[in-house]
Coordinates of C-alpha atoms in Angstrom, one line a residue:
Chain A
M12 CA -2.7 -2.1 7.5
T13 CA -4.8 -3.6 10.2
V14 CA -3.4 -6.5 12.1
T15 CA -6.2 -7.6 14.2
D16 CA -6.1 -11.1 15.6
A17 CA -8.5 -13.5 13.9
P18 CA -10.6 -15.5 16.2
P19 CA -9.1 -18.7 17.1
L20 CA -10.1 -21.6 15.0
A21 CA -12.3 -24.2 16.5
P22 CA -10.5 -27.5 16.6
S23 CA -11.7 -29.7 13.7
P24 CA -14.4 -32.2 15.0
A25 CA -12.6 -35.2 13.6
Q26 CA -9.3 -35.4 15.4
P27 CA -7.1 -37.9 13.5
P28 CA -6.1 -40.7 15.7
V29 CA -2.7 -40.9 14.2
R30 CA -0.1 -38.5 15.6
K31 CA 1.7 -38.2 12.3
A32 CA -1.3 -36.5 10.6
S33 CA -1.5 -33.8 13.4
T34 CA 2.2 -33.0 13.1
R35 CA 1.5 -32.6 9.4
R36 CA -1.4 -30.4 10.0
R37 CA 0.7 -28.3 12.5
L38 CA 3.2 -27.7 9.6
V39 CA 0.6 -26.4 7.1
P40 CA 1.0 -22.7 7.9
Y41 CA 4.7 -22.9 7.6
W42 CA 4.4 -24.5 4.1
L43 CA 2.0 -21.8 3.1
L44 CA 4.4 -19.1 4.3
L45 CA 7.6 -20.6 3.0
P46 CA 7.8 -19.4 -0.6
G47 CA 6.5 -15.8 0.1
I48 CA 8.6 -15.2 3.3
L49 CA 11.6 -16.8 1.7
W50 CA 11.2 -14.4 -1.2
L51 CA 11.1 -11.4 1.3
I52 CA 14.1 -12.7 3.2
V53 CA 16.2 -13.1 0.1
F54 CA 15.1 -10.0 -1.7
F55 CA 14.2 -7.6 1.0
A56 CA 16.0 -8.5 4.4
L57 CA 19.2 -9.8 2.9
P58 CA 19.7 -6.8 0.6
L59 CA 19.4 -4.5 3.7
A60 CA 22.1 -6.6 5.4
Y61 CA 24.3 -6.3 2.3
Q62 CA 23.7 -2.5 2.3
A63 CA 24.6 -2.3 5.9
S64 CA 27.9 -4.0 5.2
T65 CA 28.5 -1.8 2.1
S66 CA 28.0 1.3 4.1
V67 CA 31.1 0.5 6.4
Q68 CA 33.3 -0.5 3.4
T69 CA 36.0 1.6 1.9
G70 CA 37.8 1.3 -1.4
S71 CA 37.1 2.2 -5.0
L72 CA 35.7 0.4 -8.1
E73 CA 39.2 -0.4 -9.3
T74 CA 40.7 -1.8 -6.1
G75 CA 37.3 -3.3 -4.8
F76 CA 35.6 -2.6 -1.6
Q77 CA 36.5 -4.1 1.7
V78 CA 34.7 -3.9 5.0
T79 CA 36.8 -1.7 7.3
W80 CA 34.2 -0.6 9.7
H81 CA 34.6 2.9 8.5
F82 CA 31.7 4.5 10.3
Q83 CA 33.0 8.0 9.4
T84 CA 31.2 7.6 6.0
Y85 CA 28.0 8.1 7.8
W86 CA 29.3 11.3 9.5
E87 CA 30.7 12.7 6.2
A88 CA 27.6 11.8 4.2
L89 CA 25.5 13.6 6.8
Q90 CA 27.8 16.7 6.8
E91 CA 27.9 16.9 3.0
Y92 CA 24.2 16.2 2.3
Y93 CA 22.3 17.6 5.3
P94 CA 20.7 20.3 3.2
Q95 CA 19.2 17.7 1.0
F96 CA 18.0 15.7 4.0
V97 CA 16.4 18.8 5.7
R98 CA 14.8 19.8 2.3
S99 CA 13.4 16.3 1.8
L100 CA 11.7 16.2 5.2
L101 CA 10.6 19.8 4.8
Y102 CA 9.1 19.2 1.4
A103 CA 7.6 15.9 2.2
G104 CA 6.1 17.3 5.4
T105 CA 4.6 20.3 3.6
A106 CA 3.2 18.1 0.9
T107 CA 1.7 15.8 3.6
L108 CA 0.1 18.7 5.2
L109 CA -1.3 20.1 2.0
C110 CA -2.6 16.7 1.1
L111 CA -4.4 16.5 4.4
L112 CA -5.9 20.0 4.1
L113 CA -6.9 19.4 0.3
G114 CA -7.9 15.7 0.8
Y115 CA -10.1 16.0 3.9
P116 CA -12.9 18.0 2.5
L117 CA -13.1 15.7 -0.7
A118 CA -13.1 12.6 1.3
Y119 CA -15.8 14.1 3.7
M120 CA -17.9 15.1 0.8
I121 CA -17.6 11.7 -0.8
A122 CA -18.5 10.0 2.4
F123 CA -21.3 12.1 3.5
K124 CA -22.6 14.5 0.9
A125 CA -22.2 12.7 -2.4
G126 CA -25.4 10.5 -2.4
R127 CA -25.7 8.6 -5.6
W128 CA -22.6 10.4 -7.0
R129 CA -20.3 8.5 -4.6
N130 CA -19.1 5.8 -6.9
F131 CA -18.6 8.2 -9.7
L132 CA -16.5 10.5 -7.4
L133 CA -14.4 7.6 -6.2
V134 CA -13.7 6.6 -9.8
L135 CA -12.6 10.2 -10.5
V136 CA -10.2 9.9 -7.4
I137 CA -8.6 6.7 -8.6
A138 CA -8.8 7.6 -12.3
P139 CA -5.6 9.7 -12.5
F140 CA -3.8 6.5 -11.4
F141 CA -4.5 5.0 -14.8
T142 CA -2.2 7.3 -16.7
S143 CA 1.4 6.7 -15.7
F144 CA 2.4 9.1 -13.0
L145 CA 5.5 10.1 -14.9
I146 CA 3.5 11.4 -17.7
R147 CA 1.2 13.3 -15.4
T148 CA 4.1 14.8 -13.6
L149 CA 5.5 15.9 -17.0
A150 CA 2.1 17.6 -17.6
W151 CA 2.8 19.9 -14.6
K152 CA 5.6 21.3 -16.7
T153 CA 3.0 22.6 -19.1
I154 CA 0.7 23.7 -16.4
L155 CA 3.4 25.7 -14.6
A156 CA 5.1 26.9 -17.7
D157 CA 6.8 30.3 -17.5
S158 CA 4.3 32.2 -19.6
G159 CA 1.4 29.9 -19.1
P160 CA -2.0 30.9 -17.7
V161 CA -1.2 29.9 -14.1
V162 CA 1.9 31.8 -13.7
D163 CA 0.0 34.8 -15.5
V164 CA -2.8 34.7 -13.0
L165 CA -0.5 34.4 -10.0
N166 CA 1.7 37.3 -11.4
T167 CA -1.4 39.6 -11.9
L168 CA -2.6 38.8 -8.4
H169 CA 1.0 39.5 -7.1
V170 CA 1.1 36.2 -5.4
L171 CA 4.5 35.5 -6.9
D172 CA 5.8 38.6 -5.3
V173 CA 5.0 37.2 -1.9
T174 CA 6.1 33.7 -2.6
S175 CA 9.4 35.0 -4.0
W176 CA 10.0 37.0 -1.0
L177 CA 9.5 33.9 1.1
G178 CA 11.8 32.0 -1.2
W179 CA 9.3 29.5 -2.5
T180 CA 9.5 30.8 -6.1
D181 CA 12.1 32.7 -8.1
G182 CA 11.0 36.1 -9.6
S183 CA 8.2 35.4 -12.0
R184 CA 8.9 31.6 -12.4
V185 CA 7.2 28.7 -10.7
L186 CA 9.0 26.0 -12.5
A187 CA 12.4 24.9 -11.0
T188 CA 11.4 26.3 -7.7
P189 CA 10.5 24.7 -4.2
L190 CA 6.8 25.6 -4.9
A191 CA 6.8 23.5 -8.1
V192 CA 8.3 20.5 -6.4
V193 CA 5.9 20.7 -3.4
C194 CA 3.0 21.2 -5.8
G195 CA 4.1 18.0 -7.7
L196 CA 4.6 15.9 -4.5
T197 CA 1.2 17.0 -3.2
Y198 CA -0.5 16.1 -6.4
N199 CA 1.2 12.7 -6.7
F200 CA 0.4 11.5 -3.2
L201 CA -3.1 12.9 -2.8
P202 CA -4.9 9.8 -3.6
F203 CA -2.9 7.9 -0.9
M204 CA -4.3 10.5 1.6
I205 CA -7.8 10.5 0.2
L206 CA -8.5 6.8 0.1
P207 CA -7.7 6.0 3.8
L208 CA -9.5 9.1 4.9
Y209 CA -12.6 8.1 2.9
T210 CA -12.5 4.5 4.3
S211 CA -12.4 5.6 7.9
L212 CA -15.0 8.5 7.4
E213 CA -17.4 6.2 5.6
R214 CA -17.3 3.8 8.6
I215 CA -18.8 6.5 10.9
D216 CA -22.3 6.0 11.9
G217 CA -24.4 8.9 10.6
R218 CA -26.5 8.7 13.7
L219 CA -23.6 10.0 15.7
H220 CA -23.9 13.3 13.8
E221 CA -27.6 13.4 14.6
A222 CA -27.1 12.7 18.2
A223 CA -24.4 15.5 18.4
G224 CA -26.8 17.9 16.8
D225 CA -29.6 16.9 19.3
L226 CA -27.2 17.8 22.0
Y227 CA -26.9 21.3 20.7
A228 CA -23.4 20.9 19.2
T229 CA -22.7 23.3 16.3
P230 CA -21.4 21.7 13.1
A231 CA -17.9 22.9 14.0
T232 CA -18.1 21.3 17.4
T233 CA -19.5 18.0 16.0
F234 CA -16.5 18.0 13.6
R235 CA -14.0 18.7 16.4
K236 CA -15.4 16.3 19.0
V237 CA -17.0 13.5 17.0
T238 CA -16.0 13.3 13.2
F239 CA -12.3 14.1 13.5
P240 CA -11.4 11.9 16.3
L241 CA -13.2 9.0 14.6
S242 CA -11.4 9.5 11.5
M243 CA -8.0 9.4 13.1
P244 CA -7.1 5.9 11.8
G245 CA -7.6 7.4 8.3
V246 CA -5.6 10.5 9.1
V247 CA -2.6 8.3 10.5
S248 CA -2.4 5.9 7.6
G249 CA -3.0 8.7 5.1
T250 CA -0.2 10.8 6.5
L251 CA 2.1 7.8 6.6
L252 CA 1.3 6.7 3.0
T253 CA 1.9 10.2 1.8
F254 CA 5.1 11.1 3.9
I255 CA 7.1 7.9 3.6
P256 CA 7.1 7.8 -0.2
A257 CA 7.4 11.5 -0.6
S258 CA 10.5 11.7 1.7
G259 CA 12.4 9.3 -0.7
D260 CA 11.0 10.6 -3.9
Y261 CA 13.3 12.1 -6.5
I262 CA 11.0 12.3 -9.5
N263 CA 9.2 15.5 -8.6
A264 CA 12.5 17.2 -7.6
E265 CA 14.2 16.1 -10.8
L266 CA 11.3 17.0 -13.2
L267 CA 9.9 20.1 -11.7
G268 CA 12.9 21.4 -9.7
S269 CA 16.4 22.6 -10.1
T270 CA 19.7 21.9 -8.6
D271 CA 18.7 24.1 -5.6
T272 CA 15.7 21.8 -4.9
K273 CA 17.4 18.4 -5.0
M274 CA 16.1 16.0 -2.4
V275 CA 18.0 13.2 -0.8
G276 CA 16.4 10.6 -3.2
S277 CA 18.4 12.3 -6.1
V278 CA 21.6 12.2 -4.2
I279 CA 21.3 8.4 -3.4
Q280 CA 20.4 7.8 -7.0
S281 CA 23.3 9.7 -8.5
Q282 CA 25.8 8.3 -6.0
F283 CA 24.7 4.7 -6.7
L284 CA 24.1 4.9 -10.4
R285 CA 26.5 7.7 -11.7
V286 CA 29.2 8.5 -9.1
L287 CA 29.3 4.7 -8.2
D288 CA 30.4 5.7 -4.6
Y289 CA 28.5 2.7 -3.0
P290 CA 29.6 3.1 0.6
T291 CA 28.3 6.8 0.7
A292 CA 25.1 5.9 -1.2
A293 CA 24.5 3.0 1.3
A294 CA 25.1 5.2 4.3
L295 CA 22.8 7.9 2.9
S296 CA 20.0 5.5 2.3
F297 CA 20.4 4.0 5.7
I298 CA 20.3 7.4 7.4
L299 CA 17.1 8.1 5.4
M300 CA 15.6 4.8 6.4
A301 CA 16.4 5.4 10.2
I302 CA 15.1 8.9 10.1
V303 CA 11.8 7.8 8.6
L304 CA 11.3 4.8 10.8
A305 CA 12.1 6.8 13.9
M306 CA 9.6 9.6 12.8
V307 CA 6.9 6.9 11.9
T308 CA 7.3 5.2 15.3
V309 CA 7.2 8.3 17.3
Y310 CA 4.2 9.5 15.2
I311 CA 2.2 6.2 15.7
R312 CA 2.9 6.3 19.4
K313 CA 1.7 9.9 19.7
S314 CA -1.4 9.5 17.7
G315 CA -2.3 6.5 19.8
T316 CA -3.2 4.1 17.1
E317 CA -0.7 1.6 17.5
D318 CA -3.0 -1.2 16.4
L319 CA -2.9 0.3 13.0
V320 CA 0.2 -1.3 12.0
Chain B
M20 CA -22.4 34.8 0.0
R21 CA -24.6 32.6 2.2
W22 CA -24.8 30.1 -0.5
I23 CA -21.0 30.0 -0.7
R24 CA -20.6 29.5 3.0
R25 CA -23.3 26.7 3.0
N26 CA -21.6 24.8 0.2
L27 CA -18.1 25.6 1.3
L28 CA -17.2 21.9 1.8
V29 CA -18.5 20.8 -1.6
I30 CA -16.6 23.7 -3.4
A31 CA -13.4 22.7 -1.5
G32 CA -13.9 19.1 -2.5
L33 CA -14.5 19.9 -6.1
L34 CA -11.5 22.1 -6.2
T35 CA -9.3 19.3 -4.9
L36 CA -10.9 16.9 -7.5
A37 CA -10.1 19.6 -10.3
Y38 CA -6.4 19.8 -9.1
M39 CA -6.3 15.9 -9.4
I40 CA -7.8 15.7 -12.8
L41 CA -6.2 18.8 -14.3
P42 CA -2.9 17.0 -15.5
N43 CA -5.0 14.2 -17.1
I44 CA -6.9 16.9 -19.1
V45 CA -3.6 18.6 -20.1
V46 CA -2.2 15.1 -21.2
M47 CA -5.4 14.6 -23.2
V48 CA -5.3 18.0 -24.9
F49 CA -1.6 17.9 -25.7
S50 CA -2.1 14.4 -27.4
F51 CA -3.6 16.6 -30.2
N52 CA -0.7 19.0 -30.4
K53 CA 1.8 19.3 -33.2
P54 CA 4.8 20.6 -31.2
Q55 CA 7.7 22.4 -32.7
G56 CA 11.1 21.0 -31.5
R57 CA 11.7 18.0 -29.3
F58 CA 9.4 18.9 -26.3
N59 CA 5.7 18.8 -26.2
Y60 CA 5.2 21.4 -23.5
A61 CA 3.6 24.4 -25.4
W62 CA 0.6 24.3 -27.5
Q63 CA 1.2 24.9 -31.2
Q64 CA -1.3 23.4 -33.5
F65 CA -4.1 20.7 -33.6
S66 CA -3.1 17.6 -35.2
L67 CA -4.2 13.9 -35.3
D68 CA -0.7 12.7 -36.3
A69 CA 0.3 11.0 -33.1
W70 CA -3.1 9.3 -32.8
K71 CA -2.8 7.8 -36.2
D72 CA 0.6 6.4 -35.5
P73 CA 1.0 5.7 -31.7
C74 CA 3.9 3.4 -32.2
G75 CA 5.7 5.8 -34.6
V76 CA 8.5 6.6 -32.1
A77 CA 11.5 4.1 -31.8
D78 CA 11.2 1.9 -28.8
L79 CA 8.0 3.3 -27.3
C80 CA 5.9 0.3 -28.0
D81 CA 8.6 -2.1 -27.2
S82 CA 9.0 -0.5 -23.8
L83 CA 5.1 -0.6 -23.4
S84 CA 4.9 -4.3 -24.1
L85 CA 7.9 -5.0 -21.8
S86 CA 6.2 -3.2 -19.0
F87 CA 3.0 -5.4 -19.7
Q88 CA 4.9 -8.6 -19.5
I89 CA 6.7 -7.6 -16.3
A90 CA 3.5 -6.4 -14.7
A91 CA 1.8 -9.6 -15.8
W92 CA 4.3 -11.9 -14.3
A93 CA 4.9 -9.8 -11.3
T94 CA 1.1 -10.0 -10.6
V95 CA 1.0 -13.7 -10.9
G96 CA 4.0 -14.2 -8.6
A97 CA 3.0 -11.7 -6.0
T98 CA -0.6 -12.8 -6.0
V99 CA 0.2 -16.5 -5.5
L100 CA 2.8 -15.8 -2.9
G101 CA 0.8 -13.2 -1.2
T102 CA -2.4 -15.2 -1.0
L103 CA -0.7 -18.2 0.6
I104 CA 0.9 -15.9 3.3
A105 CA -2.5 -14.1 3.9
F106 CA -4.3 -17.5 4.4
A107 CA -1.5 -18.7 6.7
L108 CA -1.7 -15.5 8.9
V109 CA -5.5 -15.4 9.2
R110 CA -6.2 -19.1 9.5
Y111 CA -3.4 -20.5 11.7
R112 CA -1.8 -19.5 15.0
F113 CA 1.8 -20.3 15.1
R114 CA 5.1 -19.0 16.5
A115 CA 6.8 -16.1 14.8
R116 CA 3.6 -14.6 13.7
G117 CA 4.6 -11.3 15.0
A118 CA 8.0 -11.4 13.3
I119 CA 6.3 -12.4 10.0
N120 CA 3.8 -9.5 10.3
S121 CA 6.7 -7.0 10.5
L122 CA 8.4 -8.5 7.7
I123 CA 5.4 -8.0 5.6
F124 CA 4.8 -4.4 6.9
L125 CA 8.4 -3.2 6.5
P126 CA 8.6 -3.0 2.7
M127 CA 5.5 -0.7 2.8
A128 CA 7.0 1.5 5.6
M129 CA 10.3 2.1 3.8
P130 CA 11.0 4.8 1.2
E131 CA 11.2 3.0 -2.1
V132 CA 14.6 4.4 -2.9
V133 CA 16.1 2.5 0.2
M134 CA 14.7 -0.8 -1.0
A135 CA 15.9 -0.1 -4.7
A136 CA 19.4 0.8 -3.6
S137 CA 19.7 -2.2 -1.3
L138 CA 18.5 -4.6 -3.9
L139 CA 21.0 -3.2 -6.3
T140 CA 23.7 -3.9 -3.7
L141 CA 22.7 -7.4 -3.5
F142 CA 22.6 -7.9 -7.3
L143 CA 25.9 -6.3 -7.7
N144 CA 27.5 -8.5 -5.0
M145 CA 26.0 -11.6 -6.5
G146 CA 27.2 -10.5 -9.9
A147 CA 23.8 -10.8 -11.4
E148 CA 23.1 -9.3 -14.8
L149 CA 20.6 -6.4 -14.6
G150 CA 17.6 -6.6 -16.8
F151 CA 14.3 -8.4 -17.1
W152 CA 14.8 -10.9 -14.3
T153 CA 16.2 -8.6 -11.7
V154 CA 13.3 -6.1 -12.4
L155 CA 10.7 -9.0 -12.1
I156 CA 12.3 -10.3 -8.8
A157 CA 12.2 -6.7 -7.4
H158 CA 8.6 -6.1 -8.5
I159 CA 7.3 -9.3 -7.0
M160 CA 9.1 -8.4 -3.8
F161 CA 7.5 -4.9 -3.3
C162 CA 4.0 -6.0 -4.7
L163 CA 3.9 -8.9 -2.3
S164 CA 3.1 -6.9 0.9
F165 CA 0.1 -5.1 -0.8
V166 CA -1.4 -8.4 -1.9
V167 CA -1.1 -9.8 1.6
V168 CA -3.0 -6.8 3.0
A169 CA -5.7 -6.9 0.4
V170 CA -6.3 -10.7 0.7
K171 CA -6.1 -10.7 4.4
A172 CA -8.8 -8.0 4.8
R173 CA -11.2 -10.2 2.8
V174 CA -10.3 -13.6 4.5
M175 CA -10.6 -12.1 7.9
S176 CA -14.1 -10.8 7.3
M177 CA -15.2 -14.4 6.2
D178 CA -17.6 -16.3 8.2
P179 CA -15.8 -19.5 9.3
R180 CA -19.4 -21.2 9.6
L181 CA -19.6 -21.4 5.9
E182 CA -16.8 -23.8 5.8
E183 CA -18.0 -25.7 8.7
A184 CA -21.3 -26.1 6.9
A185 CA -19.5 -27.3 3.8
R186 CA -17.7 -29.9 6.0
D187 CA -21.0 -30.9 7.6
L188 CA -22.3 -31.6 4.1
Y189 CA -19.5 -34.0 3.6
A190 CA -17.3 -31.9 1.4
G191 CA -13.7 -33.0 1.6
P192 CA -11.0 -30.3 2.4
V193 CA -10.2 -29.8 -1.4
Q194 CA -13.8 -29.5 -2.2
T195 CA -14.4 -27.0 0.6
F196 CA -11.5 -25.0 -0.5
V197 CA -12.4 -24.8 -4.1
R198 CA -16.1 -24.5 -3.8
V199 CA -16.5 -22.4 -0.7
T200 CA -13.3 -20.7 0.5
L201 CA -11.8 -19.6 -2.8
P202 CA -15.0 -18.0 -4.3
I203 CA -15.5 -16.0 -1.0
A204 CA -11.8 -14.8 -1.0
A205 CA -11.8 -14.2 -4.8
P206 CA -12.7 -10.4 -4.6
G207 CA -9.8 -9.8 -2.1
I208 CA -7.4 -11.7 -4.3
A209 CA -8.6 -9.9 -7.5
A210 CA -8.1 -6.6 -5.7
G211 CA -4.7 -7.6 -4.6
A212 CA -3.8 -8.7 -8.1
L213 CA -5.1 -5.5 -9.7
L214 CA -3.1 -3.4 -7.2
A215 CA 0.0 -5.5 -7.9
F216 CA -0.4 -5.0 -11.6
A217 CA -0.8 -1.2 -11.3
L218 CA 2.0 -0.8 -8.9
S219 CA 4.3 -2.9 -11.0
F220 CA 3.4 -1.3 -14.4
D221 CA 3.8 2.2 -13.0
D222 CA 6.9 1.7 -10.8
F223 CA 9.8 3.9 -11.5
I224 CA 12.3 4.1 -8.7
I225 CA 12.9 0.5 -8.1
T226 CA 13.1 -0.2 -11.8
N227 CA 15.5 2.7 -12.3
F228 CA 18.0 1.0 -10.0
N229 CA 17.7 -2.5 -11.2
S230 CA 17.0 -2.4 -14.8
G231 CA 20.5 -2.0 -16.2
S232 CA 19.9 -1.1 -19.9
T233 CA 16.5 -2.5 -20.0
V234 CA 13.8 0.2 -20.9
T235 CA 10.3 -0.2 -19.4
F236 CA 7.6 2.3 -20.2
P237 CA 8.2 4.5 -17.1
M238 CA 11.9 4.4 -18.0
F239 CA 11.1 5.5 -21.5
V240 CA 9.0 8.4 -20.3
W241 CA 11.8 9.4 -17.9
G242 CA 14.4 9.3 -20.7
S243 CA 12.1 11.3 -22.9
A244 CA 11.9 14.2 -20.2
Q245 CA 15.6 14.7 -20.9
R246 CA 15.9 13.9 -24.6
G247 CA 12.5 15.1 -25.9
T248 CA 8.9 14.2 -25.3
P249 CA 7.1 12.7 -28.3
V250 CA 3.3 13.4 -28.5
Q251 CA 2.8 9.6 -28.6
I252 CA 3.5 9.5 -24.8
N253 CA 0.3 11.7 -24.3
V254 CA -1.7 9.5 -26.7
I255 CA -0.7 6.3 -24.7
G256 CA -1.5 8.2 -21.5
T257 CA -4.8 9.3 -22.8
A258 CA -5.7 5.8 -24.1
M259 CA -4.8 4.2 -20.8
F260 CA -7.0 6.7 -18.9
V261 CA -10.0 6.4 -21.1
I262 CA -10.0 2.6 -21.4
A263 CA -9.6 2.2 -17.6
V264 CA -12.4 4.7 -16.7
V265 CA -14.7 3.1 -19.3
M266 CA -13.9 -0.3 -17.8
V267 CA -14.5 0.7 -14.2
L268 CA -17.8 2.5 -15.2
A269 CA -18.9 -0.5 -17.2
G270 CA -18.1 -2.9 -14.3
Q271 CA -20.1 -0.7 -11.9
F272 CA -23.1 -0.5 -14.4
L273 CA -23.1 -4.3 -14.8
S274 CA -23.0 -5.0 -11.2
S275 CA -25.7 -2.6 -10.2
R276 CA -27.9 -4.1 -13.0
R277 CA -27.2 -7.5 -11.7
K278 CA -28.1 -6.3 -8.1
N279 CA -31.3 -5.0 -9.4
N280 CA -32.1 -8.2 -11.3
A281 CA -31.5 -10.3 -8.4
Q282 CA -34.1 -8.4 -6.3
P283 CA -37.5 -10.0 -6.3
Q284 CA -39.9 -8.2 -8.5

């Protein structure tokens, strides 16, 4: 997602004497852009405008919807569904944090310790992608099944007592609880964290580590002062690539959760496709978009890597 | 104990890797299961039935072939449009560059459900019939940005002097493009195309909103989570996994051999 400016092109040596030709040349980039940008305007920007207008309409399917500038829809939607919003941000945030904690060691290991296993390990990171992610998410139903080995082990170790007390699980069940949903989210978005982390770690010059060692830095200090700051671009793009899709996801919540773990994506989906209350659905998805864009902007400012996007 | 502390990092990394691979192993193992009832969530008995007849479930292979078709066309569309945009952005300075960069970035910085819902609003307002075409349009739209990013990265790292050299050797603009520029940009274009194919083939959320009654493979799997999951789903998942891993490893093996051969003896 880097947008560095390319070096300006040297003027071509043979300047055409005719003015017409140079005008034609100046138009070249616009012709190259035209089809793709038109596509994005018609099927990305225009739909957003349509949705904005839908969100301030009132009416019903029978009578039709009219724009009445009914902004209360936003307020009502927020009032009714704020638990789902809070839950979405909470689950997505937790999953992002877990992805960072789990993904960093693996990315670090592949970048610095893997040696000739590097390519093989990278294939293993990307490999799960090749099986449809819905099939893999369904596999978690088997893994976390009520009397399955995972739940048995957690039960024997009394882990589930603690997590139940915290409200993450429900008695001796893991499926249909927040823990299962967060587990699924973390799993699904881990590669999106690992790959950017790996790319930015791999770029770090190994001699910097040696230099830090020569200056009597302990491994921990080297990590804190050299490696981690230099991997910041990877951390930022990894968290964004994890958090943004996770906040709108409803697949994990639907397949691994229960009605108590519904995320805002589920609400938008059912308002749009089942309830057919288009204004509320449009308002909900606009609120989600606004929250995510606002958080992303603040986050990018804070982490000081504005040139990243 | 000391050994553990020294290798803590590698242990943590391998644990994460295990977490990532575990579902694939479960999918593989359960493709040999003979489930009782409609759902394939508990192990019953070893059986090769599903492997002998992977298309034995109604509509499964139809949905698979539909997903392949949509992914193929979406890849062609997104790759052509995205490559043109990438070249324009890297090679030319012009007004509105900033605006165009944001227009390309935004689809990637937005929860998919927002895009899916807004597209559906557009299609409903236009009175378009939901199905193959609306899904294809949507897929080209969201794959486009990823192709642009992949191609841009490659074209940006390209040495402009190579093209100058071609011009100095009296190659025309078309010849320069076909013989010099395109071959150098090809890996970026290929990466973008592969990404587009994978994204389109696996997309659920945008398809869910805009497919009407058309059933792609992810839609079929989703439906099966409610109605009953046939073992054949695990067979397809396993086959996709194995074929792709073998292809990637074979590609790496070939390219490393070519590299070795290219080195002077």
